[in-house]
Short mmCIF file of C-alpha atoms (C1' of nucleotides) in Angstrom, two decimals:
data_model
loop_
_atom_site.label_atom_id
_atom_site.label_comp_id
_atom_site.label_asym_id
_atom_site.label_seq_id
_atom_site.Cartn_x
_atom_site.Cartn_y
_atom_site.Cartn_z
CA MET Q 1 -6.47 78.58 2.80
CA LYS Q 2 -8.21 76.76 -0.04
CA ILE Q 3 -6.47 74.81 -2.72
CA LEU Q 4 -7.91 73.34 -5.91
CA ILE Q 5 -6.12 70.24 -7.10
CA ILE Q 6 -6.69 69.72 -10.83
CA GLU Q 7 -5.26 66.28 -11.42
CA ASP Q 8 -6.68 63.14 -12.99
CA GLU Q 9 -4.29 60.68 -11.37
CA LYS Q 10 -6.39 59.93 -8.35
CA ALA Q 11 -3.62 58.41 -6.22
CA LEU Q 12 -1.39 61.42 -6.74
CA ALA Q 13 -4.19 63.85 -5.97
CA GLU Q 14 -4.97 62.03 -2.73
CA SER Q 15 -1.41 62.00 -1.48
CA MET Q 16 -1.10 65.68 -2.30
CA ALA Q 17 -4.25 66.40 -0.32
CA THR Q 18 -3.10 64.33 2.65
CA TYR Q 19 0.18 66.14 2.71
CA LEU Q 20 -1.31 69.59 2.30
CA SER Q 21 -4.01 68.97 4.88
CA ALA Q 22 -1.29 68.41 7.44
CA GLU Q 23 -0.16 71.92 6.60
CA GLN Q 24 -3.61 73.34 7.34
CA TYR Q 25 -4.78 73.74 3.78
CA PHE Q 26 -8.27 72.75 2.63
CA CYS Q 27 -8.24 70.85 -0.62
CA GLU Q 28 -10.81 70.36 -3.36
CA PHE Q 29 -10.47 68.21 -6.43
CA ALA Q 30 -11.20 68.33 -10.13
CA GLU Q 31 -10.43 65.34 -12.30
CA THR Q 32 -11.68 66.40 -15.71
CA PHE Q 33 -11.27 69.44 -17.87
CA ASP Q 34 -14.90 70.50 -17.63
CA ASP Q 35 -15.08 70.06 -13.88
CA ALA Q 36 -11.84 71.98 -13.43
CA MET Q 37 -12.97 74.83 -15.65
CA TYR Q 38 -16.27 75.11 -13.80
CA LYS Q 39 -14.72 75.19 -10.34
CA ALA Q 40 -11.90 77.50 -11.27
CA GLU Q 41 -14.28 80.02 -12.82
CA THR Q 42 -16.96 79.76 -10.16
CA PHE Q 43 -15.08 79.73 -6.88
CA HIS Q 44 -12.07 81.42 -5.39
CA TYR Q 45 -8.94 79.54 -4.33
CA ASP Q 46 -5.76 80.74 -2.73
CA CYS Q 47 -3.88 78.38 -4.95
CA ILE Q 48 -4.76 76.23 -7.95
CA LEU Q 49 -2.56 73.26 -8.81
CA LEU Q 50 -3.04 72.74 -12.50
CA ASP Q 51 -2.01 69.55 -14.25
CA LEU Q 52 -1.82 70.30 -17.96
CA MET Q 53 -2.55 66.76 -19.13
CA LEU Q 54 -6.27 66.39 -18.53
CA PRO Q 55 -8.97 64.22 -20.06
CA GLY Q 56 -11.25 66.49 -22.05
CA GLY Q 57 -9.03 69.40 -22.94
CA ASP Q 58 -5.79 71.36 -22.66
CA GLY Q 59 -5.19 72.57 -19.10
CA MET Q 60 -3.57 75.72 -20.40
CA LYS Q 61 -7.01 76.87 -21.52
CA ILE Q 62 -8.10 76.99 -17.88
CA LEU Q 63 -5.25 79.31 -17.07
CA GLU Q 64 -6.17 81.50 -20.02
CA ALA Q 65 -9.78 81.63 -18.90
CA LEU Q 66 -8.77 82.66 -15.38
CA LYS Q 67 -6.64 85.47 -16.70
CA ALA Q 68 -9.36 86.59 -19.12
CA ASP Q 69 -11.71 86.85 -16.13
CA ASN Q 70 -9.07 88.82 -14.20
CA LYS Q 71 -9.18 86.26 -11.46
CA GLU Q 72 -6.26 86.50 -9.11
CA ASP Q 73 -6.06 82.97 -7.81
CA GLY Q 74 -2.48 81.76 -7.56
CA VAL Q 75 -1.71 79.09 -10.14
CA ILE Q 76 1.04 76.52 -10.06
CA ILE Q 77 1.38 74.50 -13.24
CA ILE Q 78 2.22 70.84 -12.92
CA SER Q 79 3.36 68.96 -15.97
CA ALA Q 80 5.42 66.10 -17.25
CA LYS Q 81 9.08 66.59 -16.73
CA GLY Q 82 11.24 68.45 -19.14
CA ALA Q 83 8.47 70.22 -20.98
CA LEU Q 84 10.31 73.51 -21.01
CA GLU Q 85 7.96 75.02 -23.56
CA ASP Q 86 4.99 74.51 -21.27
CA LYS Q 87 6.96 76.16 -18.52
CA ILE Q 88 7.73 79.24 -20.54
CA ARG Q 89 4.27 79.53 -22.03
CA GLY Q 90 2.55 79.00 -18.70
CA LEU Q 91 4.58 81.66 -16.98
CA GLN Q 92 3.97 84.05 -19.86
CA ILE Q 93 0.23 83.59 -19.64
CA GLY Q 94 0.41 84.35 -15.96
CA ALA Q 95 1.02 81.24 -13.92
CA ASP Q 96 2.88 81.95 -10.70
CA ASP Q 97 5.09 78.92 -10.60
CA TYR Q 98 5.85 75.67 -12.34
CA LEU Q 99 6.62 72.20 -11.07
CA SER Q 100 7.75 69.20 -13.07
CA LYS Q 101 6.57 65.67 -12.44
CA PRO Q 102 7.67 63.74 -10.59
CA PHE Q 103 8.09 66.05 -7.63
CA HIS Q 104 8.49 65.71 -3.90
CA LEU Q 105 5.56 66.78 -1.76
CA PRO Q 106 7.69 68.99 0.49
CA GLU Q 107 8.79 70.95 -2.54
CA LEU Q 108 5.19 71.39 -3.63
CA ALA Q 109 4.26 72.59 -0.14
CA ALA Q 110 7.19 74.98 -0.07
CA ARG Q 111 6.13 76.51 -3.36
CA ILE Q 112 2.51 76.87 -2.32
CA HIS Q 113 3.63 78.51 0.88
CA SER Q 114 5.92 80.84 -0.99
CA LEU Q 115 3.22 81.69 -3.51
CA ILE Q 116 0.63 82.52 -0.88
CA ARG Q 117 3.12 84.66 0.98
CA ARG Q 118 3.88 86.54 -2.20
CA LYS Q 119 0.20 87.07 -2.94
CA SER Q 120 -0.43 88.34 0.56
CA PHE Q 121 1.75 91.34 -0.18
CA GLY Q 122 -0.86 92.69 -2.53
CA ASN Q 123 -2.45 92.28 -5.89
CA ASN Q 124 0.45 93.38 -7.99
CA ASN Q 125 3.20 91.86 -5.88
CA LEU Q 126 4.26 95.20 -4.48
CA PHE Q 127 5.32 95.99 -0.96
CA ARG Q 128 5.33 99.70 -0.13
CA GLN Q 129 6.46 101.58 2.92
CA ASN Q 130 6.74 105.31 2.38
CA GLU Q 131 9.67 105.93 0.06
CA LEU Q 132 10.53 102.25 -0.16
CA THR Q 133 9.03 99.90 -2.75
CA ILE Q 134 9.75 96.24 -3.32
CA ASP Q 135 8.55 94.43 -6.40
CA LEU Q 136 8.30 90.80 -5.35
CA LEU Q 137 7.88 89.59 -8.88
CA ALA Q 138 10.65 91.53 -10.56
CA LYS Q 139 12.74 91.25 -7.39
CA THR Q 140 13.67 94.91 -7.53
CA VAL Q 141 13.90 97.52 -4.80
CA THR Q 142 13.39 101.24 -5.29
CA VAL Q 143 13.72 104.23 -2.96
CA ASN Q 144 11.99 107.40 -4.18
CA ASP Q 145 11.71 105.80 -7.61
CA ALA Q 146 15.45 105.23 -7.79
CA LYS Q 147 16.48 101.64 -8.15
CA VAL Q 148 18.65 100.10 -5.47
CA VAL Q 149 20.71 97.14 -6.58
CA LEU Q 150 20.96 94.47 -3.91
CA THR Q 151 22.90 91.23 -3.92
CA LYS Q 152 21.03 87.98 -3.49
CA LYS Q 153 21.77 87.69 0.21
CA GLU Q 154 20.82 91.30 0.86
CA TYR Q 155 17.52 90.83 -0.95
CA GLU Q 156 16.77 87.64 0.94
CA LEU Q 157 17.45 89.42 4.20
CA LEU Q 158 15.17 92.30 3.27
CA LEU Q 159 12.36 89.95 2.28
CA TYR Q 160 12.74 88.02 5.49
CA PHE Q 161 12.50 91.22 7.48
CA ILE Q 162 9.41 92.61 5.81
CA SER Q 163 7.61 89.29 5.92
CA ASN Q 164 8.21 89.42 9.68
CA LYS Q 165 7.72 93.15 10.06
CA ASN Q 166 7.11 94.49 13.56
CA ARG Q 167 8.32 91.22 14.99
CA VAL Q 168 11.73 90.44 16.37
CA VAL Q 169 13.64 87.91 14.31
CA SER Q 170 16.50 86.07 15.94
CA LYS Q 171 20.03 86.02 14.63
CA THR Q 172 19.86 82.23 14.57
CA ALA Q 173 16.86 82.27 12.27
CA LEU Q 174 18.45 84.88 10.03
CA ALA Q 175 21.76 83.08 9.83
CA GLU Q 176 20.16 79.74 9.07
CA HIS Q 177 17.88 81.33 6.52
CA LEU Q 178 20.80 83.00 4.76
CA SER Q 179 23.24 80.14 4.80
CA GLY Q 180 20.77 77.31 4.24
CA ASP Q 181 23.10 75.44 6.56
CA VAL Q 182 20.36 74.05 8.75
CA ALA Q 183 22.27 71.27 10.42
CA GLY Q 184 25.35 72.95 11.83
CA ILE Q 185 25.69 74.78 15.08
CA LEU Q 186 26.15 78.35 14.02
CA ASP Q 187 28.30 80.14 16.55
CA ASN Q 188 29.50 82.89 14.29
CA TYR Q 189 27.31 85.68 12.97
CA ASP Q 190 30.02 87.76 11.32
CA PHE Q 191 28.70 87.11 7.85
CA LEU Q 192 25.23 88.11 9.02
CA TYR Q 193 26.54 91.37 10.47
CA ALA Q 194 28.31 92.08 7.22
CA HIS Q 195 25.23 91.56 5.05
CA ILE Q 196 23.01 93.57 7.37
CA LYS Q 197 25.47 96.41 7.37
CA ASN Q 198 25.65 96.43 3.59
CA LEU Q 199 21.88 96.24 3.24
CA LYS Q 200 21.37 99.12 5.68
CA LYS Q 201 24.02 101.18 3.93
CA LYS Q 202 22.51 100.73 0.49
CA LEU Q 203 19.03 101.63 1.69
CA THR Q 204 19.98 104.70 3.70
CA GLU Q 205 22.38 105.99 1.06
CA ALA Q 206 19.52 105.79 -1.40
CA GLY Q 207 17.49 108.01 0.92
CA ALA Q 208 15.37 105.57 2.88
CA ASP Q 209 14.74 105.79 6.59
CA ASN Q 210 16.38 103.18 8.76
CA TYR Q 211 13.49 100.87 9.53
CA LEU Q 212 15.69 98.06 10.80
CA LYS Q 213 16.26 98.25 14.51
CA THR Q 214 18.83 96.21 16.40
CA ILE Q 215 17.42 94.36 19.38
CA TYR Q 216 20.42 94.02 21.61
CA GLY Q 217 21.19 90.42 22.54
CA THR Q 218 18.39 88.99 20.44
CA GLY Q 219 18.17 89.98 16.83
CA TYR Q 220 16.56 92.61 14.62
CA LYS Q 221 13.16 94.10 14.01
CA TRP Q 222 11.72 95.82 10.94
CA GLN Q 223 9.40 98.66 11.90
CA SER Q 224 6.63 99.83 9.65
CA MET I 1 11.81 52.91 6.49
CA LYS I 2 10.71 52.88 10.13
CA ILE I 3 10.59 55.93 12.32
CA LEU I 4 10.03 56.12 16.08
CA ILE I 5 8.36 59.33 17.19
CA ILE I 6 9.11 60.03 20.85
CA GLU I 7 6.81 62.92 21.65
CA ASP I 8 4.21 63.45 24.34
CA GLU I 9 2.24 66.16 22.55
CA LYS I 10 -0.22 63.90 20.84
CA ALA I 11 -1.44 66.40 18.25
CA LEU I 12 2.08 67.16 17.14
CA ALA I 13 3.01 63.49 16.96
CA GLU I 14 -0.03 62.77 14.80
CA SER I 15 0.62 65.53 12.32
CA MET I 16 4.22 64.43 12.05
CA ALA I 17 3.09 60.87 11.33
CA THR I 18 0.55 62.00 8.75
CA TYR I 19 3.16 64.03 6.98
CA LEU I 20 5.83 61.36 7.11
CA SER I 21 3.48 58.61 6.00
CA ALA I 22 2.87 60.54 2.83
CA GLU I 23 6.61 60.24 2.28
CA GLN I 24 6.44 56.45 2.60
CA TYR I 25 7.78 56.18 6.14
CA PHE I 26 6.22 53.89 8.74
CA CYS I 27 5.78 55.59 12.09
CA GLU I 28 5.54 54.27 15.63
CA PHE I 29 4.94 56.29 18.75
CA ALA I 30 6.18 56.55 22.31
CA GLU I 31 4.63 59.09 24.65
CA THR I 32 6.43 58.41 27.90
CA PHE I 33 10.03 58.00 28.95
CA ASP I 34 9.67 54.35 29.87
CA ASP I 35 7.82 53.42 26.71
CA ALA I 36 10.37 55.27 24.61
CA MET I 37 13.31 53.62 26.35
CA TYR I 38 11.78 50.19 25.88
CA LYS I 39 11.05 50.60 22.19
CA ALA I 40 14.34 52.27 21.39
CA GLU I 41 16.33 49.51 23.09
CA THR I 42 14.24 46.63 21.80
CA PHE I 43 13.59 47.42 18.15
CA HIS I 44 15.50 48.91 15.28
CA TYR I 45 14.48 52.15 13.59
CA ASP I 46 15.96 53.97 10.64
CA CYS I 47 15.37 57.18 12.48
CA ILE I 48 14.34 58.14 16.00
CA LEU I 49 12.79 61.53 16.61
CA LEU I 50 13.56 62.30 20.23
CA ASP I 51 11.78 65.01 22.16
CA LEU I 52 13.88 65.81 25.21
CA MET I 53 10.99 66.99 27.38
CA LEU I 54 9.24 63.80 28.35
CA PRO I 55 7.04 62.80 31.26
CA GLY I 56 9.03 60.36 33.37
CA GLY I 57 12.62 61.25 32.62
CA ASP I 58 15.25 63.11 30.65
CA GLY I 59 15.15 62.20 26.96
CA MET I 60 18.92 62.56 26.75
CA LYS I 61 19.22 59.35 28.78
CA ILE I 62 17.60 57.46 25.93
CA LEU I 63 20.24 58.71 23.56
CA GLU I 64 22.95 57.70 26.02
CA ALA I 65 21.46 54.24 26.39
CA LEU I 66 21.36 53.77 22.61
CA LYS I 67 24.99 54.74 22.30
CA ALA I 68 25.98 52.51 25.24
CA ASP I 69 24.35 49.60 23.41
CA ASN I 70 26.20 50.52 20.21
CA LYS I 71 22.90 50.86 18.40
CA GLU I 72 23.20 52.66 15.14
CA ASP I 73 19.72 54.06 14.76
CA GLY I 74 19.75 57.60 13.45
CA VAL I 75 18.63 60.07 16.08
CA ILE I 76 17.25 63.56 15.57
CA ILE I 77 16.79 65.54 18.76
CA ILE I 78 13.76 67.77 19.02
CA SER I 79 13.65 70.36 21.74
CA ALA I 80 12.29 73.71 22.81
CA LYS I 81 13.71 76.53 20.78
CA GLY I 82 16.96 78.18 21.64
CA ALA I 83 18.26 75.51 23.96
CA LEU I 84 21.73 75.64 22.48
CA GLU I 85 23.24 73.63 25.33
CA ASP I 86 20.96 70.71 24.54
CA LYS I 87 22.01 70.98 20.93
CA ILE I 88 25.70 70.81 21.70
CA ARG I 89 25.38 68.10 24.30
CA GLY I 90 23.11 65.98 22.13
CA LEU I 91 25.44 66.13 19.16
CA GLN I 92 28.41 65.32 21.39
CA ILE I 93 26.69 62.23 22.74
CA GLY I 94 26.05 61.12 19.21
CA ALA I 95 22.78 62.48 17.91
CA ASP I 96 22.80 62.94 14.15
CA ASP I 97 20.85 66.16 13.94
CA TYR I 98 18.91 68.67 15.95
CA LEU I 99 15.65 70.50 15.34
CA SER I 100 14.17 73.33 17.40
CA LYS I 101 10.48 73.67 18.14
CA PRO I 102 8.47 74.96 16.52
CA PHE I 103 9.51 73.55 13.18
CA HIS I 104 7.96 73.08 9.78
CA LEU I 105 7.13 69.56 8.75
CA PRO I 106 8.91 69.85 5.40
CA GLU I 107 12.10 70.72 7.21
CA LEU I 108 11.73 67.71 9.45
CA ALA I 109 11.17 65.51 6.43
CA ALA I 110 14.18 66.99 4.69
CA ARG I 111 16.40 66.23 7.67
CA ILE I 112 15.15 62.69 8.03
CA HIS I 113 15.74 62.14 4.35
CA SER I 114 19.22 63.56 4.59
CA LEU I 115 20.03 61.51 7.67
CA ILE I 116 18.93 58.26 6.12
CA ARG I 117 20.89 58.99 3.00
CA ARG I 118 23.98 59.63 5.08
CA LYS I 119 23.49 56.41 7.00
CA SER I 120 23.07 54.43 3.81
CA PHE I 121 26.66 55.16 2.88
CA GLY I 122 27.88 52.92 5.66
CA ASN I 123 28.35 52.63 9.35
CA ASN I 124 31.14 55.11 9.72
CA ASN I 125 29.88 57.56 7.13
CA LEU I 126 32.59 56.71 4.69
CA PHE I 127 32.34 56.40 0.96
CA ARG I 128 35.25 54.66 -0.72
CA GLN I 129 36.10 54.08 -4.32
CA ASN I 130 39.65 52.88 -4.90
CA GLU I 131 42.00 55.76 -4.10
CA LEU I 132 39.13 58.12 -3.29
CA THR I 133 37.59 58.44 0.18
CA ILE I 134 34.81 60.75 1.31
CA ASP I 135 34.01 61.24 4.98
CA LEU I 136 30.37 62.29 5.03
CA LEU I 137 30.50 63.34 8.66
CA ALA I 138 33.71 65.35 8.58
CA LYS I 139 32.91 66.47 5.05
CA THR I 140 36.45 65.77 3.91
CA VAL I 141 37.76 64.20 0.73
CA THR I 142 41.05 62.32 0.44
CA VAL I 143 42.89 60.77 -2.51
CA ASN I 144 45.58 58.25 -1.57
CA ASP I 145 45.40 59.54 2.00
CA ALA I 146 46.14 63.09 0.90
CA LYS I 147 43.44 65.57 1.73
CA VAL I 148 41.75 67.42 -1.11
CA VAL I 149 40.21 70.76 -0.14
CA LEU I 150 36.94 71.39 -1.97
CA THR I 151 34.71 74.43 -1.88
CA LYS I 152 31.13 74.06 -0.74
CA LYS I 153 29.73 73.91 -4.26
CA GLU I 154 32.33 71.41 -5.37
CA TYR I 155 31.59 69.19 -2.39
CA GLU I 156 27.87 69.39 -3.00
CA LEU I 157 28.41 68.40 -6.60
CA LEU I 158 30.57 65.44 -5.63
CA LEU I 159 28.02 64.23 -3.10
CA TYR I 160 25.24 64.56 -5.63
CA PHE I 161 27.21 62.52 -8.12
CA ILE I 162 28.11 59.66 -5.80
CA SER I 163 24.60 59.43 -4.39
CA ASN I 164 23.50 58.94 -8.00
CA LYS I 165 26.48 56.89 -9.09
CA ASN I 166 26.15 54.91 -12.30
CA ARG I 167 23.13 56.95 -13.21
CA VAL I 168 22.96 59.90 -15.56
CA VAL I 169 22.11 63.14 -13.81
CA SER I 170 20.77 66.00 -15.90
CA LYS I 171 22.30 69.42 -16.05
CA THR I 172 18.96 70.86 -14.98
CA ALA I 173 18.94 68.82 -11.82
CA LEU I 174 22.53 69.69 -11.07
CA ALA I 175 22.06 73.38 -11.68
CA GLU I 176 18.93 73.58 -9.57
CA HIS I 177 20.58 71.56 -6.83
CA LEU I 178 23.58 73.86 -6.79
CA SER I 179 21.81 77.17 -7.03
CA GLY I 180 18.79 76.31 -4.91
CA ASP I 181 16.98 78.51 -7.40
CA VAL I 182 14.14 76.11 -7.98
CA ALA I 183 11.65 78.53 -9.47
CA GLY I 184 13.55 80.18 -12.29
CA ILE I 185 13.99 78.95 -15.80
CA LEU I 186 17.66 78.11 -15.95
CA ASP I 187 18.96 78.60 -19.48
CA ASN I 188 22.59 79.08 -18.56
CA TYR I 189 24.87 76.36 -17.25
CA ASP I 190 28.15 78.28 -17.29
CA PHE I 191 28.48 78.25 -13.52
CA LEU I 192 27.85 74.52 -13.52
CA TYR I 193 30.56 73.93 -16.12
CA ALA I 194 32.95 76.00 -14.06
CA HIS I 195 32.37 74.08 -10.84
CA ILE I 196 32.56 70.72 -12.57
CA LYS I 197 35.79 71.69 -14.23
CA ASN I 198 37.31 72.78 -10.90
CA LEU I 199 36.10 69.65 -9.14
CA LYS I 200 37.55 67.40 -11.82
CA LYS I 201 40.81 69.30 -11.78
CA LYS I 202 41.26 69.03 -8.03
CA LEU I 203 40.52 65.31 -8.01
CA THR I 204 42.73 64.35 -10.93
CA GLU I 205 45.60 66.56 -9.80
CA ALA I 206 45.47 64.76 -6.47
CA GLY I 207 45.91 61.50 -8.33
CA ALA I 208 42.38 60.17 -8.67
CA ASP I 209 40.99 58.59 -11.80
CA ASN I 210 38.40 60.57 -13.69
CA TYR I 211 35.18 58.83 -12.73
CA LEU I 212 32.94 61.59 -14.00
CA LYS I 213 31.87 61.08 -17.57
CA THR I 214 30.17 63.68 -19.70
CA ILE I 215 27.00 62.46 -21.37
CA TYR I 216 26.75 64.68 -24.39
CA GLY I 217 23.51 66.61 -24.61
CA THR I 218 22.20 65.29 -21.32
CA GLY I 219 24.36 65.61 -18.26
CA TYR I 220 27.00 63.67 -16.36
CA LYS I 221 27.49 60.21 -14.91
CA TRP I 222 29.71 59.04 -12.07
CA GLN I 223 31.10 55.57 -12.74
CA SER I 224 32.13 53.23 -9.96
"C1'" DC O 1 27.97 107.45 37.50
"C1'" DT O 2 31.70 104.62 36.12
"C1'" DT O 3 33.65 100.39 34.78
"C1'" DC O 4 33.53 96.19 32.54
"C1'" DA O 5 32.17 92.47 29.66
"C1'" DA O 6 29.29 91.09 26.04
"C1'" DT O 7 27.36 92.23 21.83
"C1'" DG O 8 27.17 94.42 17.44
"C1'" DA O 9 29.32 97.46 13.58
"C1'" DT O 10 32.75 98.36 10.38
"C1'" DG O 11 36.43 98.19 6.70
"C1'" DA O 12 39.58 95.51 4.47
"C1'" DG O 13 41.35 91.27 2.61
"C1'" DG O 14 40.93 86.78 0.89
"C1'" DA O 15 38.08 82.99 -0.67
"C1'" DT O 16 34.51 81.62 -3.47
"C1'" DC O 17 31.18 82.02 -7.04
"C1'" DT O 18 29.49 83.63 -11.50
"C1'" DT O 19 30.07 85.52 -15.97
"C1'" DC O 20 32.31 86.18 -20.22
"C1'" DA O 21 35.00 85.30 -24.27
"C1'" DT O 22 37.18 81.85 -26.57
"C1'" DG O 23 38.64 77.26 -27.80
"C1'" DA O 24 37.83 72.24 -28.09
"C1'" DT O 25 34.89 68.33 -28.81
"C1'" DG O 26 31.03 65.56 -30.18
"C1'" DC O 27 27.02 64.94 -33.14
"C1'" DT O 28 24.49 65.12 -37.73
"C1'" DA O 29 23.72 65.58 -42.41
"C1'" DA O 30 25.22 66.01 -46.98
"C1'" DT M 1 34.65 62.22 -44.66
"C1'" DT M 2 33.90 66.69 -43.91
"C1'" DA M 3 31.30 70.97 -42.88
"C1'" DG M 4 28.61 73.06 -39.74
"C1'" DC M 5 26.26 73.43 -35.59
"C1'" DA M 6 25.41 72.53 -30.83
"C1'" DT M 7 27.45 71.35 -26.70
"C1'" DC M 8 30.97 71.43 -23.39
"C1'" DA M 9 35.67 73.03 -21.40
"C1'" DT M 10 38.67 76.47 -20.04
"C1'" DG M 11 41.09 80.64 -18.10
"C1'" DA M 12 40.50 85.04 -16.55
"C1'" DA M 13 37.95 88.89 -14.75
"C1'" DG M 14 34.47 90.69 -12.01
"C1'" DA M 15 30.92 90.23 -8.44
"C1'" DT M 16 29.66 88.43 -4.24
"C1'" DC M 17 30.43 86.36 0.05
"C1'" DC M 18 32.87 85.27 4.29
"C1'" DT M 19 36.53 86.06 7.72
"C1'" DC M 20 39.34 88.72 10.53
"C1'" DA M 21 40.92 92.48 13.35
"C1'" DT M 22 39.44 96.42 15.38
"C1'" DC M 23 36.28 99.75 17.12
"C1'" DA M 24 31.69 101.27 19.00
"C1'" DT M 25 27.66 100.48 21.68
"C1'" DT M 26 24.73 98.38 25.03
"C1'" DG M 27 23.37 96.56 29.51
"C1'" DA M 28 24.64 95.20 34.02
"C1'" DA M 29 27.34 95.36 38.27
"C1'" DG M 30 29.60 97.87 41.62
#
DNA sequence: CTTCAATGATGAGGATCTTCATGATGCTAA
DNA sequence: TTAGCATCATGAAGATCCTCATCATTGAAG
């Protein structure tokens, strides 16, 4: 996975690279507007980290150029804190995410990871399996073109399943993922059972096959 | 902040150190039971990452020795996945947290950060301010020795405030902290207002002063 | 095959969270 | 000082989530 770090603060760029390298990403740098524009237009990256404040020009122009070229590199905009207008404009032009300075490196890594996972589902952020369609961007689910309204937890479950399709996922992992309660010893999965039941019900009642198999004593498995 | 990494898989230990160094921690290593026992008993660390599977002995004995010496180093147990018995036993003996292999480095960092923050509140995990007491470990809140029952969101808010006491915290930060919804553009703080109102109400009705001041146009500030 | 215990499914109820409509309060400019 | 606007507070209603009691299913032992 290749990442382009467009950032003129050298110290920041280096610490980002150190951190991301530990996560098995390969990093390249661009410190000026012209260099960034050249690299972004010439090569392909799985993710471009774009600082808007650059010597030599407005970083937003790089994003515009990428979109004009129909390049599909993931772009995360990085900017001074509180610049809500940049955020809105960047996302409108087609950036995939936005991060305000100062930020914590783990959060950056989490967003890159999330972005790349999203991209891996396909060009237009769609996951399809027969009559079932999930729009990762709009966060909507349809069965035979009819929309299925899921709650937040149900949607998170579904996404977790399809991003681990054909693999068994443990109840522990599911419960911790849902609750966010990473520290505690979870000895009760009732809430998990409830959400899974509701998710299954909504999908099958909408006309979808039951792709979610129970693996007795272990967890669940989404079959595609 | 000093961290002792007790781990015999050298590659893993190195990537942990690389990652944690980027977060401004200083890391030391121990690869064997004897070395680990010596360093843990001799020096002080803000956090000890303890792999239970060590050449030369059972890692749990190191934890026991630390507790017998009344050492207050934070300890996070790291062990093969699914070993729930280890988890329970380790936490009973006095470990502060538990992480199953394999894990993601950002999660490790998050737990270390959380642990150190907890420790910084005091030896016995208590935060006191006049008639108000918060037990970080039991996650309970009392006013004049009467227990106040808070919901999860209310408790998270309170903790966020006191860990930023005497500083103004923005509504954006609060809302993102509460919702976990880091990506979206939050333009609605109604849920935040609701939780803050309920938190304030519970505390004042229990007899506590109102330490939470509204900073018009910006956010809130907890005064101590 | 039958029994039994462990695991998972289900519906209902209560707790919690979010949204909405409305009212109160603080800022700013005339 | 007051009018007007933006911001914040509040109570209530609705949506979502979690818990509980009960029932169904699975796998293993006899």
